[in-house]
Coordinates of C-alpha atoms and ligand atoms in Angstrom, one line a residue:
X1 CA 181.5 113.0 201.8
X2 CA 178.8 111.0 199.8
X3 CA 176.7 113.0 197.6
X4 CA 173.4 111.4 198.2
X5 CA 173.3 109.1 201.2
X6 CA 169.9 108.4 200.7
X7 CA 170.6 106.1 197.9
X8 CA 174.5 104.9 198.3
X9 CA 174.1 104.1 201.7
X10 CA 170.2 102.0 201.6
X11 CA 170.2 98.9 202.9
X12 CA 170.1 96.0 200.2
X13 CA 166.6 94.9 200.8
X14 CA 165.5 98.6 200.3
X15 CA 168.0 98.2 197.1
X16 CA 166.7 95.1 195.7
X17 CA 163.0 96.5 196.4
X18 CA 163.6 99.8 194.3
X19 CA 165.4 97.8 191.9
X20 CA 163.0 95.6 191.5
X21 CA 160.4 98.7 191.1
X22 CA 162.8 99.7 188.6
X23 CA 163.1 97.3 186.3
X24 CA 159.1 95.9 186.0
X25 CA 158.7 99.6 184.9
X26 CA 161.6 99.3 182.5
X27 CA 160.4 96.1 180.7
X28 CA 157.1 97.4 180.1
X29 CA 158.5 100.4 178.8
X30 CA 160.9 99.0 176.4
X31 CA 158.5 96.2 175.6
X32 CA 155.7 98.9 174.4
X33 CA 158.4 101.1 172.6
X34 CA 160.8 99.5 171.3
X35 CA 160.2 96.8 168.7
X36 CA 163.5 94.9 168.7
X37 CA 163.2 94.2 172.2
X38 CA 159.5 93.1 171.9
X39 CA 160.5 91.0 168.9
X40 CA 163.3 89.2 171.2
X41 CA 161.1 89.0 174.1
X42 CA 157.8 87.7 171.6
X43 CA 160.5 84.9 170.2
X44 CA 161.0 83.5 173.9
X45 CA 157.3 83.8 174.9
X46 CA 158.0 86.0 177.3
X47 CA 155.6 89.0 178.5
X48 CA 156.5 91.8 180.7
X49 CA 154.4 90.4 183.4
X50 CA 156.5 87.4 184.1
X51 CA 159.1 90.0 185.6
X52 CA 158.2 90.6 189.1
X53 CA 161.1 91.6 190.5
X54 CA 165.1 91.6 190.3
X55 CA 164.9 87.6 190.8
X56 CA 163.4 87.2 187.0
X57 CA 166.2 89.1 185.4
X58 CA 167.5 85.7 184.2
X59 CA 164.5 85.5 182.1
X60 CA 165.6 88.5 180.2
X61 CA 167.2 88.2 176.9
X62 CA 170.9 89.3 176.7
X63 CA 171.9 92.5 174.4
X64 CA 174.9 92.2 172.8
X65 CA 177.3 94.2 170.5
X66 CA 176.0 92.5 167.9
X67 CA 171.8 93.9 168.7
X68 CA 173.6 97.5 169.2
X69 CA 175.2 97.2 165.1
X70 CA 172.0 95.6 164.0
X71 CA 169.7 98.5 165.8
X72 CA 172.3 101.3 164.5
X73 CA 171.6 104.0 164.8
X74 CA 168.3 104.7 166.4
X75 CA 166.7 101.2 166.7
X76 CA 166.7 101.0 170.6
X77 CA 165.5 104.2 171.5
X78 CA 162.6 104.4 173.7
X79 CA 162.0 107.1 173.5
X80 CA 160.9 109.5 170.6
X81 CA 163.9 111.7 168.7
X82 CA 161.9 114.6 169.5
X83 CA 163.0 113.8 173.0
X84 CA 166.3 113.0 172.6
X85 CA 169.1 115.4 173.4
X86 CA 172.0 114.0 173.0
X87 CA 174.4 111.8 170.8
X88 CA 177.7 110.1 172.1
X89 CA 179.8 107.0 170.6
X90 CA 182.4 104.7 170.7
X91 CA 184.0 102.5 168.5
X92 CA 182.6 99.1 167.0
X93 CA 184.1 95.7 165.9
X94 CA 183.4 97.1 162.4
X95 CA 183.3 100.5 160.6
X96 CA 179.9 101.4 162.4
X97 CA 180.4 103.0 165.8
X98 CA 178.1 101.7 169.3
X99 CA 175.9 104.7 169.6
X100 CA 173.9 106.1 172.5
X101 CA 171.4 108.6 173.1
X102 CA 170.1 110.5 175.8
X103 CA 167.1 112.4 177.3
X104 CA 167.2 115.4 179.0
X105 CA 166.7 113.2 182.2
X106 CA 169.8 110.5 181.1
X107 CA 171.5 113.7 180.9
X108 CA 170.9 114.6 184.9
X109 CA 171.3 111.4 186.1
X110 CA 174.4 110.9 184.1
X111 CA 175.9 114.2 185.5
X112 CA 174.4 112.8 189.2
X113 CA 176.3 109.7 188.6
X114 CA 179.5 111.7 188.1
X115 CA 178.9 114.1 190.8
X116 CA 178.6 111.1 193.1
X117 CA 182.2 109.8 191.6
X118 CA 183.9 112.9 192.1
X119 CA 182.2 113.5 195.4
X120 CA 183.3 109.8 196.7
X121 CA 187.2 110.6 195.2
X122 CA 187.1 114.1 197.4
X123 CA 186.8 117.0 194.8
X124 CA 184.0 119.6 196.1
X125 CA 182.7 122.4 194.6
X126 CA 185.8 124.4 196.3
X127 CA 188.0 122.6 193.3
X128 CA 189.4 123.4 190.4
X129 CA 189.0 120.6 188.0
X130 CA 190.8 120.3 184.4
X131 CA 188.9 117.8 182.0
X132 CA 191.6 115.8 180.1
X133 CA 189.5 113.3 178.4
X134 CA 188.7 114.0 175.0
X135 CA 185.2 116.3 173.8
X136 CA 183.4 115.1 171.3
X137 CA 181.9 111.5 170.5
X138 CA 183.5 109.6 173.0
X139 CA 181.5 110.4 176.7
X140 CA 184.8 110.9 179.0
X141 CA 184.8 114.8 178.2
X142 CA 181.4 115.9 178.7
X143 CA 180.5 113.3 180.9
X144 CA 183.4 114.5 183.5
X145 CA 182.7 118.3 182.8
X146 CA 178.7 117.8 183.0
X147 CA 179.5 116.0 186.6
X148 CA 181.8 118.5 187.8
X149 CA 179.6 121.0 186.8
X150 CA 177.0 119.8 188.8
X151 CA 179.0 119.5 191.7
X152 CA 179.9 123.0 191.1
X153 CA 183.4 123.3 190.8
X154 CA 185.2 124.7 188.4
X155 CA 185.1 123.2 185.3
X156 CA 188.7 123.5 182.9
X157 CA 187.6 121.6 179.3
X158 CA 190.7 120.8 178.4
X159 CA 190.3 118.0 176.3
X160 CA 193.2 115.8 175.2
X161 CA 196.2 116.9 172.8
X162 CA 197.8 119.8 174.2
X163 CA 200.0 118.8 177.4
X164 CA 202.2 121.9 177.1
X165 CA 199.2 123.8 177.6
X166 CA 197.6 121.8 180.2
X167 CA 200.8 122.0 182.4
X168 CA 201.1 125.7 182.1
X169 CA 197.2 126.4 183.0
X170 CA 197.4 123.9 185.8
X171 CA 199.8 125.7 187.5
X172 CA 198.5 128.9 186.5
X173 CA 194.7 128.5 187.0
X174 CA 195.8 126.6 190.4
X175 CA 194.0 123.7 189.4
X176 CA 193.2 120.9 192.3
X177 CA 191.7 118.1 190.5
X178 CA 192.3 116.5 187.3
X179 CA 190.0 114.1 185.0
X180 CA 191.8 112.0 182.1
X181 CA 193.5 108.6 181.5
X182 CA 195.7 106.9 184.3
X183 CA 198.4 106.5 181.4
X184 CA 198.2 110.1 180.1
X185 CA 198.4 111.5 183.8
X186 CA 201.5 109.4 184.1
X187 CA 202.9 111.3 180.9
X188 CA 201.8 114.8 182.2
X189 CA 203.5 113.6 185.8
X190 CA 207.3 112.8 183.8
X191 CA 206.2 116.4 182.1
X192 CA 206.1 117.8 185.2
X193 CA 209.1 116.2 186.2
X194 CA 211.6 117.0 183.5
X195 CA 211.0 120.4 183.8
X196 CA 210.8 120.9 187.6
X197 CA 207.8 122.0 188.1
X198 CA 206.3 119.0 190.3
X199 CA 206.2 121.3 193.4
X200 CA 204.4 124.0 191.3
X201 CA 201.0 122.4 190.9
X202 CA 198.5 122.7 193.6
X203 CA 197.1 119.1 192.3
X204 CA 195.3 117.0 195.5
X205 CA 193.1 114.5 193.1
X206 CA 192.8 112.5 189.7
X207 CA 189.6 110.6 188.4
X208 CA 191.4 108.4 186.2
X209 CA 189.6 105.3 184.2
X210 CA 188.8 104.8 180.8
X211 CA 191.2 102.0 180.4
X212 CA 192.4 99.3 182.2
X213 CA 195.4 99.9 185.0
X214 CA 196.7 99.0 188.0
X215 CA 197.4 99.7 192.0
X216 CA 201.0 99.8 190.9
X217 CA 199.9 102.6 188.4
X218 CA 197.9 104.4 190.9
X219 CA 200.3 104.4 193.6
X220 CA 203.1 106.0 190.9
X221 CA 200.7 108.4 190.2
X222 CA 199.6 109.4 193.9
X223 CA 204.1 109.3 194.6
X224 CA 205.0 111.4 191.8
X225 CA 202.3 114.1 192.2
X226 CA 202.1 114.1 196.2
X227 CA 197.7 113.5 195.2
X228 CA 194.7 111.0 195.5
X229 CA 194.0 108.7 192.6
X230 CA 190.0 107.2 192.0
X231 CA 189.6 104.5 189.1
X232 CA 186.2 105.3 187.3
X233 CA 184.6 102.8 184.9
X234 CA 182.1 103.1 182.6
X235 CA 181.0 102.4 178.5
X236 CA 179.2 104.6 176.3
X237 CA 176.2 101.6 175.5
X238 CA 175.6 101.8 179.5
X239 CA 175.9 105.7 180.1
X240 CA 179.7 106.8 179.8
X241 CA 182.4 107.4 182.9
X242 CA 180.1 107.1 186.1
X243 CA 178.9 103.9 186.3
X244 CA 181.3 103.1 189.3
X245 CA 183.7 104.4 190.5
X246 CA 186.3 103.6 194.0
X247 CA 186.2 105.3 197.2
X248 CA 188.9 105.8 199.6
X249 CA 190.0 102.3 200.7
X250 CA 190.1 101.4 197.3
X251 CA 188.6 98.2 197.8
X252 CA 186.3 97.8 194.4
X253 CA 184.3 100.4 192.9
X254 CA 181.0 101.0 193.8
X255 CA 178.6 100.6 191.2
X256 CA 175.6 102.7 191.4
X257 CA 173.0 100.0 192.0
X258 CA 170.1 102.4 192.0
X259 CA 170.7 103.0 188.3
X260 CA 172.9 100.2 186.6
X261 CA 171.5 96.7 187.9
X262 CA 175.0 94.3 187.6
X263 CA 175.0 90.3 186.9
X264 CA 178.4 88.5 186.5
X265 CA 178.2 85.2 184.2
X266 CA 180.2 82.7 182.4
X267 CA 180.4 84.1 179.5
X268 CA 180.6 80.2 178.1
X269 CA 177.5 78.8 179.3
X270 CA 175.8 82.5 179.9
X271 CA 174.9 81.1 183.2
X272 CA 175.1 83.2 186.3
X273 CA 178.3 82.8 188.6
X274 CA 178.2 82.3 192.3
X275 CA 178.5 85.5 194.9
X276 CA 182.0 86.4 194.2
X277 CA 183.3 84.3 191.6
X278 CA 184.8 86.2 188.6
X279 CA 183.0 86.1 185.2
X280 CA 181.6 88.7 182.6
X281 CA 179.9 91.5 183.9
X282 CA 176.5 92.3 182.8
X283 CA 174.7 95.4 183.3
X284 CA 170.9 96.6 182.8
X285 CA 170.2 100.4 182.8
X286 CA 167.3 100.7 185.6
X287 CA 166.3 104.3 184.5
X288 CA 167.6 104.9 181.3
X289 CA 165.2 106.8 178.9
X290 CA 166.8 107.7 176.1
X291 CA 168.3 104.0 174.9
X292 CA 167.6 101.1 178.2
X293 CA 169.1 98.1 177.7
X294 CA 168.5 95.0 179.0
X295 CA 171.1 92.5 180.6
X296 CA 173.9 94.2 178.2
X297 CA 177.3 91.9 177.9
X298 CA 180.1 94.7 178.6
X299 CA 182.7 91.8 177.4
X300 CA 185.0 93.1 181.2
X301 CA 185.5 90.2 183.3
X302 CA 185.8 90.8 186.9
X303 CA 183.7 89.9 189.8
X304 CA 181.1 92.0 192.4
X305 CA 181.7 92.1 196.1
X306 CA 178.5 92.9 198.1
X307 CA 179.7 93.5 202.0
X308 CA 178.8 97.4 203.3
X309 CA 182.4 98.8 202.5
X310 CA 183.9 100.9 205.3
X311 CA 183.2 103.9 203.7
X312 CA 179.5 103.3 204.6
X313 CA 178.4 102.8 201.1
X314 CA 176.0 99.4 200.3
X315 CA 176.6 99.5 196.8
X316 CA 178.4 96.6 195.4
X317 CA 181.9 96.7 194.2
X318 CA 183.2 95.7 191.1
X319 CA 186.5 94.3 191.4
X320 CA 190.0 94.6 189.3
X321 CA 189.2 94.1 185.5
X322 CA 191.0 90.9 184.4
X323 CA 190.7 91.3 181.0
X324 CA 187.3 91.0 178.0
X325 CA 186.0 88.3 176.8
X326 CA 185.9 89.6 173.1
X327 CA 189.3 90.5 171.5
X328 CA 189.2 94.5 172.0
X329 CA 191.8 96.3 173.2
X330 CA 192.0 99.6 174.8
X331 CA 194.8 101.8 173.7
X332 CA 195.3 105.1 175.3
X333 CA 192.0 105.3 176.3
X334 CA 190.3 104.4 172.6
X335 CA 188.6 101.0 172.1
X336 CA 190.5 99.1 169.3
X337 CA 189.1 95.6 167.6
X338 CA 191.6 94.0 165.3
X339 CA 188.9 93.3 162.8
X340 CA 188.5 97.5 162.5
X341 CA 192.6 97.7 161.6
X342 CA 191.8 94.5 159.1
X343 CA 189.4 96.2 157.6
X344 CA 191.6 99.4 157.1
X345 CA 194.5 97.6 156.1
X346 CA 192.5 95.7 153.3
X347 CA 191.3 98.6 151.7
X348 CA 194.3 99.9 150.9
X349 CA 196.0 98.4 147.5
X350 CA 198.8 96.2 147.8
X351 CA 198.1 94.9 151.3
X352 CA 198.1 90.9 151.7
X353 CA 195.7 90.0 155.0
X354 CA 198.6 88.9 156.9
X355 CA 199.2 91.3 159.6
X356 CA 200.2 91.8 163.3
X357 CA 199.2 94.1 165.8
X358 CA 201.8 94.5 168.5
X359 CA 200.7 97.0 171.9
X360 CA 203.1 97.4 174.8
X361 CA 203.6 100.2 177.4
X362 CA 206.4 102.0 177.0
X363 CA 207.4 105.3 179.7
X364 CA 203.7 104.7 180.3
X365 CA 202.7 105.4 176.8
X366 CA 200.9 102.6 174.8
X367 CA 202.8 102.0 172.0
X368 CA 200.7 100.6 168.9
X369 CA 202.5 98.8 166.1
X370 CA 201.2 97.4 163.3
X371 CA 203.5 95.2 160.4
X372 CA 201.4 93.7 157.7
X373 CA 202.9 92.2 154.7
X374 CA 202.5 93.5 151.1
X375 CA 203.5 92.4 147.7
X376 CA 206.5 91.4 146.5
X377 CA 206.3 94.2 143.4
X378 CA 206.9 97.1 146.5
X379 CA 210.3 95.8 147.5
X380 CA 211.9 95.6 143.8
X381 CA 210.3 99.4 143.6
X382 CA 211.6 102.6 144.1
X383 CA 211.9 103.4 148.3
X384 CA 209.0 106.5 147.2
X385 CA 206.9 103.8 146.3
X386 CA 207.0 101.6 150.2
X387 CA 207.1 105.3 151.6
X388 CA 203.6 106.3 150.2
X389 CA 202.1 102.8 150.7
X390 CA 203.1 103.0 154.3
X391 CA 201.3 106.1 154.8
X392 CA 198.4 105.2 153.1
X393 CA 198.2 102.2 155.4
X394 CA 198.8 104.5 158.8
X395 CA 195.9 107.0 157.6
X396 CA 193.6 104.3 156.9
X397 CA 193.9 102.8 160.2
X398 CA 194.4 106.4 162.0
X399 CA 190.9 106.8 160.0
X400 CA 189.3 103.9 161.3
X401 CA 190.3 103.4 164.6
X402 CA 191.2 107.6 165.5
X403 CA 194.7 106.6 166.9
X404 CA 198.6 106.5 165.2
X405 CA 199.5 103.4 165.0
X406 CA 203.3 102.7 163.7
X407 CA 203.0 100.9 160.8
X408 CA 205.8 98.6 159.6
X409 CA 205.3 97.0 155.7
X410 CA 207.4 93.4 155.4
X411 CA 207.7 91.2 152.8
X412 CA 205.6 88.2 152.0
X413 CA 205.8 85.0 154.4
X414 CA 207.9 86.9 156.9
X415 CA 205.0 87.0 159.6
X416 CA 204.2 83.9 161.6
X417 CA 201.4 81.8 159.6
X418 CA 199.6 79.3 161.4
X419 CA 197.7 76.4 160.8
X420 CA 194.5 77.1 162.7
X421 CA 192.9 80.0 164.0
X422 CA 195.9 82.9 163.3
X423 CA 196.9 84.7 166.4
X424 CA 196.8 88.6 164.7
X425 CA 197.8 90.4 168.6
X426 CA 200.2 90.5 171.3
X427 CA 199.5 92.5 174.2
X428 CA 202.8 92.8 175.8
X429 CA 201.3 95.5 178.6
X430 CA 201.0 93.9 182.3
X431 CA 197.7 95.4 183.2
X432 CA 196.1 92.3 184.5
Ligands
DLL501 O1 185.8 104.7 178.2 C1 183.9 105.7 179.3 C2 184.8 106.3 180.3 C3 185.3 107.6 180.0 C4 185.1 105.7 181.5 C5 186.1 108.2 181.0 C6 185.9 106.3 182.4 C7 186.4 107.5 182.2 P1 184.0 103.5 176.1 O2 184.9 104.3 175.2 O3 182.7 103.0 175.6 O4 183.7 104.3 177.4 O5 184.9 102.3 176.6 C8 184.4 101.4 177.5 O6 186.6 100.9 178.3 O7 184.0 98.4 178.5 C9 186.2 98.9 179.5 O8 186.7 97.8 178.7 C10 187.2 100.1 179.4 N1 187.2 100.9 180.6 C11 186.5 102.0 180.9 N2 186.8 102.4 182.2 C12 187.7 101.5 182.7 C13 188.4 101.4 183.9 C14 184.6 104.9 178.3 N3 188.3 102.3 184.9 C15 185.4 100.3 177.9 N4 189.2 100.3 184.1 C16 184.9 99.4 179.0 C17 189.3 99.4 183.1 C18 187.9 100.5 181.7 N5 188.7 99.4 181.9

């Protein structure tokens, strides 16, 4: 089933000539409305006509992280608040968190965009979805429910926290498709397991992204709970789950060119790579209102496969993630820089900046350790005294970064120092 063939399935000269519609539209737009971008485009002398098509995207300036913090909040809307609807986020490098906002019409094409997802993983509007991603400020809860809610299933707004309860009304609501995080579904599935109730749930499909994982993972999942499992990508800056997502043969997943125009390129020389060759991807939003960017640096490397796939769809496919090209890290499901954890740790007395952030995958749960040295003076004290730093330490970071991190406190000198840059991470989890 595609959800509209119209547009997944055009050929890629009818592609590149909407795109190309697309985007001279966009540049105007965000050129009259919104001053950062005129100010970047006025400091390389370049004027909205010089685009004339997709070919003169490499004339565009890049947008980084870094524009999104120094915009924060509102600076790249396009549109005025009056007109905005909607606010969603995700973490930063820093305390400030990468905002997005939305127009009615970013709303409906966002909820499209999911639709299309579900529809290319199977789930009609004959299903019974559960939403385990979490509501709120980060986009995988309403950005799954507003999708399956256009499709016209039946939407279950879970949320995340609760797995007791989300066993008992899957099987009890008879739910057939399930949205959340490949690792938590892996959790729910050993759930399931211990308690014998794996032949209970009338599961056929998960929609599982928001973090990196891998065939191994997917083919665990689709074992243990006798279902389908789709990988769905997508970052709050761009939209939120939906930009892409994999179809049946599982051979990439299809971006949806009419709306997200990719670019892979060394993120070294900030060059474009050759067809196929792996590198940053880079993505502008074609009809964003609300906040457009322009040749935004996602920091996922990977590369884009343009061949019709044998599904029938011509949009190209963005291949396994290997990895960012900044130092975040995605722990169950939440974006995590170590500068935020830094920052956390340092405001809290006693802490020395010496610290080490150990992740690993454990029973398919990330596991999220933190040790950091502290001053001599807490290990002559009473134990009430290491106790109450520690959990000042763990709510400052749980505070910052909105996970639970373990944290351990050692003495000084007993974590590796080293001469040059320090190494402050190991990422012992084999997602790559
Ligand atoms: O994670 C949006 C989302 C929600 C996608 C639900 C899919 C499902 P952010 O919190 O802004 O948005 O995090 C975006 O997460 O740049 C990737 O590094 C990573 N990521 C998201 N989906 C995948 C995936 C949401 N399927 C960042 N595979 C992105 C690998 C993913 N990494």
């Amino acid at each position: 089933m595609i959800w509209n063939e119209a547009k997944e399935c055009m050929s890629r000269d009818e592609l590149k000539s909407l795109q190309s519609k697309r985007l001279v539209k966009l540049v105007d737009r965000v050129y009259h409305n919104v001053e950062y971008y005129r100010k970047k485009m006025q400091a390389i002398g370049l004027e909205p006509s010089d685009i004339k098509g997709v070919e003169d995207i490499v004339k565009l300036p890049f947008t980084t992280y870094e524009d999104l913090n120094a915009a924060y909040p509102y600076g790249l809307c396009a549109a005025p608040l009056s007109q905005i609807v909607r606010v969603q986020a995700s973490s930063g490098t820093t305390g400030k968190s990468k905002v997005a906002t939305y127009t009615r019409r970013d709303i409906e094409i966002w909820s499209e965009c999911v639709a299309r997802a579900l529809t290319m993983a199977g789930v009609t509007r004959d299903d019974i979805i559960q939403v385990g991603y979490g509501y709120g400020l980060f986009t995988g809860g309403l950005g799954a429910h507003y999708g399956a809610e256009n499709l016209g299933a039946m939407v279950i707004p879970m949320s995340t926290g609760n797995t007791k309860k989300l066993i008992t009304m899957m099987i009890d609501c008879q739910v057939t498709a399930i949205a959340c995080t490949p690792s938590y579904l892996l959790h729910v599935a050993e759930a399931l397991e211990e308690q014998g109730l794996v032949d209970q749930i009338k599961l056929k499909i998960a929609i599982c992204g928001a973090e990196p994982w891998t065939d191994n993972m997917r083919k665990q999942i689709e074992e243990r709970l006798h279902i389908k499992a789709y990988d769905i990508y997508g970052l709050t800056e761009i939209m939120g789950p939906g930009v892409a997502c994999d179809c049946d043969h599982h051979k990439g997943l299809h971006i949806y060119e009419d709306h997200f125009l990719p670019e892979i390129i060394d993120p070294e020389t900030l060059k474009p790579v050759g067809d196929g060759e792996s590198g940053e991807l880079v993505i502008t939003t074609l009809t964003k209102e609300g906040m457009p960017l322009l040749r935004y640096r996602t920091r996922d490397l990977t590369s884009l496969e343009t061949g019709t796939c044998e599904c029938g769809r011509t949009m190209a496919r963005i291949q396994r993630f290997k990895g960012r090209s900044d130092d975040m890290l995605v722990i169950r499901g939440v974006n995590v820089f170590p500068s935020q954890v830094e920052h956390a740790l340092l405001s809290v007395a006693g802490t020395t900046p010496n610290y080490f952030i150990t992740v690993d995958r454990v029973d398919n749960n990330d596991t999220f350790e933190v040790a950091i040295e502290v001053e001599e003076r807490f290990f002559s004290d009473e134990i009430r005294a290491l106790e109450s730093l520690r959990d000042k330490v763990a709510s400052a970071i749980h505070q910052a970064v909105g996970i639970k991190a373990k944290v351990k406190l050692v003495e000084p000198n007993t974590l590796e120092h080293s001469q040059g840059k320090t190494k402050h991470v190991n990422d012992k989890r084999k997602l790559v």
